[in-house]
PDB file of C-alpha atoms in Angstrom:
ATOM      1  CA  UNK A  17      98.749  89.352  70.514  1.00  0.00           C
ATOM      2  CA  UNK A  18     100.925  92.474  69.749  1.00  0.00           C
ATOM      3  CA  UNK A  19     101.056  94.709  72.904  1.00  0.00           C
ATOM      4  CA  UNK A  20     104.040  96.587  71.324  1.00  0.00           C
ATOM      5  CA  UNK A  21     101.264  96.865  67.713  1.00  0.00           C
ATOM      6  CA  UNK A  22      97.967  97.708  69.941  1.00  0.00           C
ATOM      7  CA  UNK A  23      99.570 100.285  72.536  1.00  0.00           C
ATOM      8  CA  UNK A  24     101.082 102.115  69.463  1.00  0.00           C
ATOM      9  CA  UNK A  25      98.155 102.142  67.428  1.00  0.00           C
ATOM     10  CA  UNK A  26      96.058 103.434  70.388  1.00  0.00           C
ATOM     11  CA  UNK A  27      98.471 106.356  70.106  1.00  0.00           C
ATOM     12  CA  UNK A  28      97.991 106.718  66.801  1.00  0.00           C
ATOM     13  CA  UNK A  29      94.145 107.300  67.217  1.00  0.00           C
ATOM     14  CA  UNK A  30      94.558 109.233  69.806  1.00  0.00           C
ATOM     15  CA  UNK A  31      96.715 111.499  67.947  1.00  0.00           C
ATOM     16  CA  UNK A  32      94.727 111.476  65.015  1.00  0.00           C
ATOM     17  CA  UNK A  33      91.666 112.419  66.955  1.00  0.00           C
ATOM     18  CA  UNK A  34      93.405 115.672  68.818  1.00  0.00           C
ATOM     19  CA  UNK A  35      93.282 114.142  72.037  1.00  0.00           C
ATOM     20  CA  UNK A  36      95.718 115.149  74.952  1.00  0.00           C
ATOM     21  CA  UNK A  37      95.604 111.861  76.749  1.00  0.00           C
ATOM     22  CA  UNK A  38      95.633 108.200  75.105  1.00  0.00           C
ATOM     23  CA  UNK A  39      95.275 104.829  77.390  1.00  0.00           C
ATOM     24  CA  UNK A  40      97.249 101.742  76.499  1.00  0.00           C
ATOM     25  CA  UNK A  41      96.540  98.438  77.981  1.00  0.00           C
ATOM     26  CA  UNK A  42      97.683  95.987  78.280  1.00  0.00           C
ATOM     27  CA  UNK A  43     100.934  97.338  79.684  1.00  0.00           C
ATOM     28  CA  UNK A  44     104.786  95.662  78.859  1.00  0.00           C
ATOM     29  CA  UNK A  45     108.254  96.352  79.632  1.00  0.00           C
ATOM     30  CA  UNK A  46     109.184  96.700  75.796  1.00  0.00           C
ATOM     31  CA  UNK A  47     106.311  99.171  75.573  1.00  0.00           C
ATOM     32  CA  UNK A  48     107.833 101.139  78.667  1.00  0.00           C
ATOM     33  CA  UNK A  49     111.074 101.039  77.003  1.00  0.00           C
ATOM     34  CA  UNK A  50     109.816 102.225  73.932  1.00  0.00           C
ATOM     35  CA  UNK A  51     108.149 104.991  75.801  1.00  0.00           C
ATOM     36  CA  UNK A  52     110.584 105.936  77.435  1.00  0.00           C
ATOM     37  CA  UNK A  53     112.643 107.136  74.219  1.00  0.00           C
ATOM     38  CA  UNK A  54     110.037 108.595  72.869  1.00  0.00           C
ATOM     39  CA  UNK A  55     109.749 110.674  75.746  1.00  0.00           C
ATOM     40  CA  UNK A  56     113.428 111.182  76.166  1.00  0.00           C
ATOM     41  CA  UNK A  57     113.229 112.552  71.883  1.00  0.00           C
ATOM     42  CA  UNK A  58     109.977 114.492  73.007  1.00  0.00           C
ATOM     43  CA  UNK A  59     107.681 112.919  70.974  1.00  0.00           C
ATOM     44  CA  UNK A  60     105.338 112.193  74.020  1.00  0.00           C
ATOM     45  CA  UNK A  61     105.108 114.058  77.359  1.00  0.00           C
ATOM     46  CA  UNK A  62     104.592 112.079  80.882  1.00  0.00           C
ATOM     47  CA  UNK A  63     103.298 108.994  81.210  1.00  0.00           C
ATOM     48  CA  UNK A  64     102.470 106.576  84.017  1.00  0.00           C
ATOM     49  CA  UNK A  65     101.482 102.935  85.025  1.00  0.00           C
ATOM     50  CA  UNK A  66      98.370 102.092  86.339  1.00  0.00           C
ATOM     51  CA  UNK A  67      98.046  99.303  87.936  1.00  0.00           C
ATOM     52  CA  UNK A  68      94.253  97.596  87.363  1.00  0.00           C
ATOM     53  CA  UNK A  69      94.992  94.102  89.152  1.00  0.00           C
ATOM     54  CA  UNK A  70      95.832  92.548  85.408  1.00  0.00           C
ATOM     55  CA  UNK A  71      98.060  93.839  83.156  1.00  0.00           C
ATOM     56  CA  UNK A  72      98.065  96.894  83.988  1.00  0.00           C
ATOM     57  CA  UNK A  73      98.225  99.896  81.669  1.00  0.00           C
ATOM     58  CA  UNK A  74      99.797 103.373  79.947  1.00  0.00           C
ATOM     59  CA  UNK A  75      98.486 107.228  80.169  1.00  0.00           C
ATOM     60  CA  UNK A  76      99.959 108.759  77.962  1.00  0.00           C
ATOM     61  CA  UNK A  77     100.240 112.898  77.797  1.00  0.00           C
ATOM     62  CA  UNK A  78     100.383 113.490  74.107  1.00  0.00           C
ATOM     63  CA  UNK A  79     101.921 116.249  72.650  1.00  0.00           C
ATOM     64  CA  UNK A  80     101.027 116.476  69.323  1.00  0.00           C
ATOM     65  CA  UNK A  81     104.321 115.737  67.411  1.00  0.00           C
ATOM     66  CA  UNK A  82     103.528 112.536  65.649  1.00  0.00           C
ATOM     67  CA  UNK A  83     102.679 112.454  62.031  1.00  0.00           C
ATOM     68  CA  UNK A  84     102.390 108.321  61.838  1.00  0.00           C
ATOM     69  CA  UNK A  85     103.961 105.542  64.126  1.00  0.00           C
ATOM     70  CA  UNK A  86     103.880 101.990  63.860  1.00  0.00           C
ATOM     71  CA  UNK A  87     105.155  98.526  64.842  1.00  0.00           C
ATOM     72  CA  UNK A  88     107.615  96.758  61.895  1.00  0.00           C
ATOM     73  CA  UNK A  89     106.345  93.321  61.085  1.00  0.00           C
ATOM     74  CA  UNK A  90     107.941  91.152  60.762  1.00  0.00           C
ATOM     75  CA  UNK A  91     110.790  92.682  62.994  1.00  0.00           C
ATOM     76  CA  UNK A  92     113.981  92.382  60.631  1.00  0.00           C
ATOM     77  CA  UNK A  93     117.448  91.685  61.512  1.00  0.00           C
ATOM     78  CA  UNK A  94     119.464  94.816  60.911  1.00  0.00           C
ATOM     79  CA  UNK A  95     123.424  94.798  60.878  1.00  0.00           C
ATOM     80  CA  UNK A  96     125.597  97.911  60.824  1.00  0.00           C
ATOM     81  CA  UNK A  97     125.450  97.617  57.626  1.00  0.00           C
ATOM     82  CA  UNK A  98     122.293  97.907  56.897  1.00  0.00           C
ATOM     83  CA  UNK A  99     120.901 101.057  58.664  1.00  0.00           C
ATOM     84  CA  UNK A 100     120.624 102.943  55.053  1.00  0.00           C
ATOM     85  CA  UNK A 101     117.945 100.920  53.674  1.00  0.00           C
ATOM     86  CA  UNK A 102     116.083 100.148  56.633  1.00  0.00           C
ATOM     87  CA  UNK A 103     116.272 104.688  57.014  1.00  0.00           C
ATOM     88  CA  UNK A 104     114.733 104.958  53.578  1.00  0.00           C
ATOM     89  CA  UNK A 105     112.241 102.075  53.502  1.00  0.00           C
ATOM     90  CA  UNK A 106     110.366 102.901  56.885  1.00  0.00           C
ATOM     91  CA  UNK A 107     111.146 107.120  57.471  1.00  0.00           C
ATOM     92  CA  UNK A 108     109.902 109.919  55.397  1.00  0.00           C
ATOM     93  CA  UNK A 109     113.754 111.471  54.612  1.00  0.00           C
ATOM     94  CA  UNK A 110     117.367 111.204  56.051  1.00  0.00           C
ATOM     95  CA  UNK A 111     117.137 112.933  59.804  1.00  0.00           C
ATOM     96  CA  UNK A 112     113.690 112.943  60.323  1.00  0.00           C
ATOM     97  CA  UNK A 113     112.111 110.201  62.541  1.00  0.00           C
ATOM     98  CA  UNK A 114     113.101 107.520  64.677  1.00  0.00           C
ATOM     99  CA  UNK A 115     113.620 103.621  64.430  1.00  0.00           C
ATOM    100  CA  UNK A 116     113.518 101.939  67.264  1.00  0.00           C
ATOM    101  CA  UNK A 117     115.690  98.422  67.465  1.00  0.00           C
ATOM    102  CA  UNK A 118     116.481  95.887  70.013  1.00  0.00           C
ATOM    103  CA  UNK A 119     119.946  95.183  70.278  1.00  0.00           C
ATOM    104  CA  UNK A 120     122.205  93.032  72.784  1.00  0.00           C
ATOM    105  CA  UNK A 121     122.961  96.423  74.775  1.00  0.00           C
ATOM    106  CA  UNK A 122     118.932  97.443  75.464  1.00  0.00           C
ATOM    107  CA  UNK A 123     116.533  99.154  73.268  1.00  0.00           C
ATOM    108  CA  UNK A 124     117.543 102.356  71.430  1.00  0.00           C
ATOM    109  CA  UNK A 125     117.229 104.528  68.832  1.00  0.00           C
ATOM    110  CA  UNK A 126     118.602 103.610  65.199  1.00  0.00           C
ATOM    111  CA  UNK A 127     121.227 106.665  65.457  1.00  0.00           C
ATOM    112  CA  UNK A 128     122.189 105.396  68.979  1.00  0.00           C
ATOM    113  CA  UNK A 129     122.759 101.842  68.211  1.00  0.00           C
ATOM    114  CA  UNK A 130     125.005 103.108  64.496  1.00  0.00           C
ATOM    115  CA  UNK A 131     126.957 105.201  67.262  1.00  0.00           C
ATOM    116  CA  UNK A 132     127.810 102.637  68.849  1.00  0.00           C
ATOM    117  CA  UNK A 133     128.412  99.768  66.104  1.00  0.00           C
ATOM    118  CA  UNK A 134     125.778  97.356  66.712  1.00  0.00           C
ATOM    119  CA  UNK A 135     122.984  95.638  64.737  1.00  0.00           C
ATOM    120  CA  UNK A 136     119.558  94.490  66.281  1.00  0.00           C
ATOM    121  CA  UNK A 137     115.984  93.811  65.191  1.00  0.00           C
ATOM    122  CA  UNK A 138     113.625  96.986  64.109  1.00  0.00           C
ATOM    123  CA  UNK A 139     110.679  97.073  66.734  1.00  0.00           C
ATOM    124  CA  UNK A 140     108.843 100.360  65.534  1.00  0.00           C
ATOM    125  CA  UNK A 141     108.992 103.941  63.833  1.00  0.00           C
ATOM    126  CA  UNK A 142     107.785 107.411  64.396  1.00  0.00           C
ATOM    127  CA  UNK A 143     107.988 110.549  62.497  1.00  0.00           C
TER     128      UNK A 143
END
């Protein structure tokens, strides 16, 4: 099981739908991460745990600023290198959107981790 697929997909719906508020369970620290830049870009507005006596899960505040968003599977290896095709392949044009990617240093954004010269694997993207 995906949590990183399911809690973004519930987004998606949500967003679709014209909803303010979206619920993700079950809750993960890569999710939280991932959050957590999207919030920082302002793609989403405040969200918090809740702790149900399982796994726990996401409310999300959603502010109406995604077009599509979606987990990369299988999650590809990208070098420094690399970044280019990766940019075209998943994102509508150059400068709009966000990948995300795991790297040695944390998760990031793809222009964070070209900043600072290091390669990871692609978790998501959101435009």
């Amino acid at each position: 099981m995906d949590t990183l697929a399911n809690g973004l997909n519930s987004m998606k719906v949500a967003e679709m739908k014209g909803r303010k508020l979206a619920s993700v369970r079950p809750a993960s620290k890569v999710l939280r991460q991932v959050l957590l830049l999207l919030q920082k870009r302002g793609f989403i507005g405040e969200f918090k745990f809740v702790d149900d006596g399982k796994s726990g899960e996401f409310k999300i505040s959603l502010v109406g600023k995604i077009n599509d968003i979606g987990a990369i599977k299988p999650r590809f290896p990208v070098s420094k290198k690399t970044w280019e095709k990766f940019e075209t392949r998943f994102l509508p044009a150059k400068g709009v959107g966000l990948l995300v990617v795991s790297t040695s240093k944390g998760i990031m954004s793809h222009s964070d981790a070209q900043a600072q010269k290091v390669g990871g694997r692609l978790l998501c993207f959101v435009y």
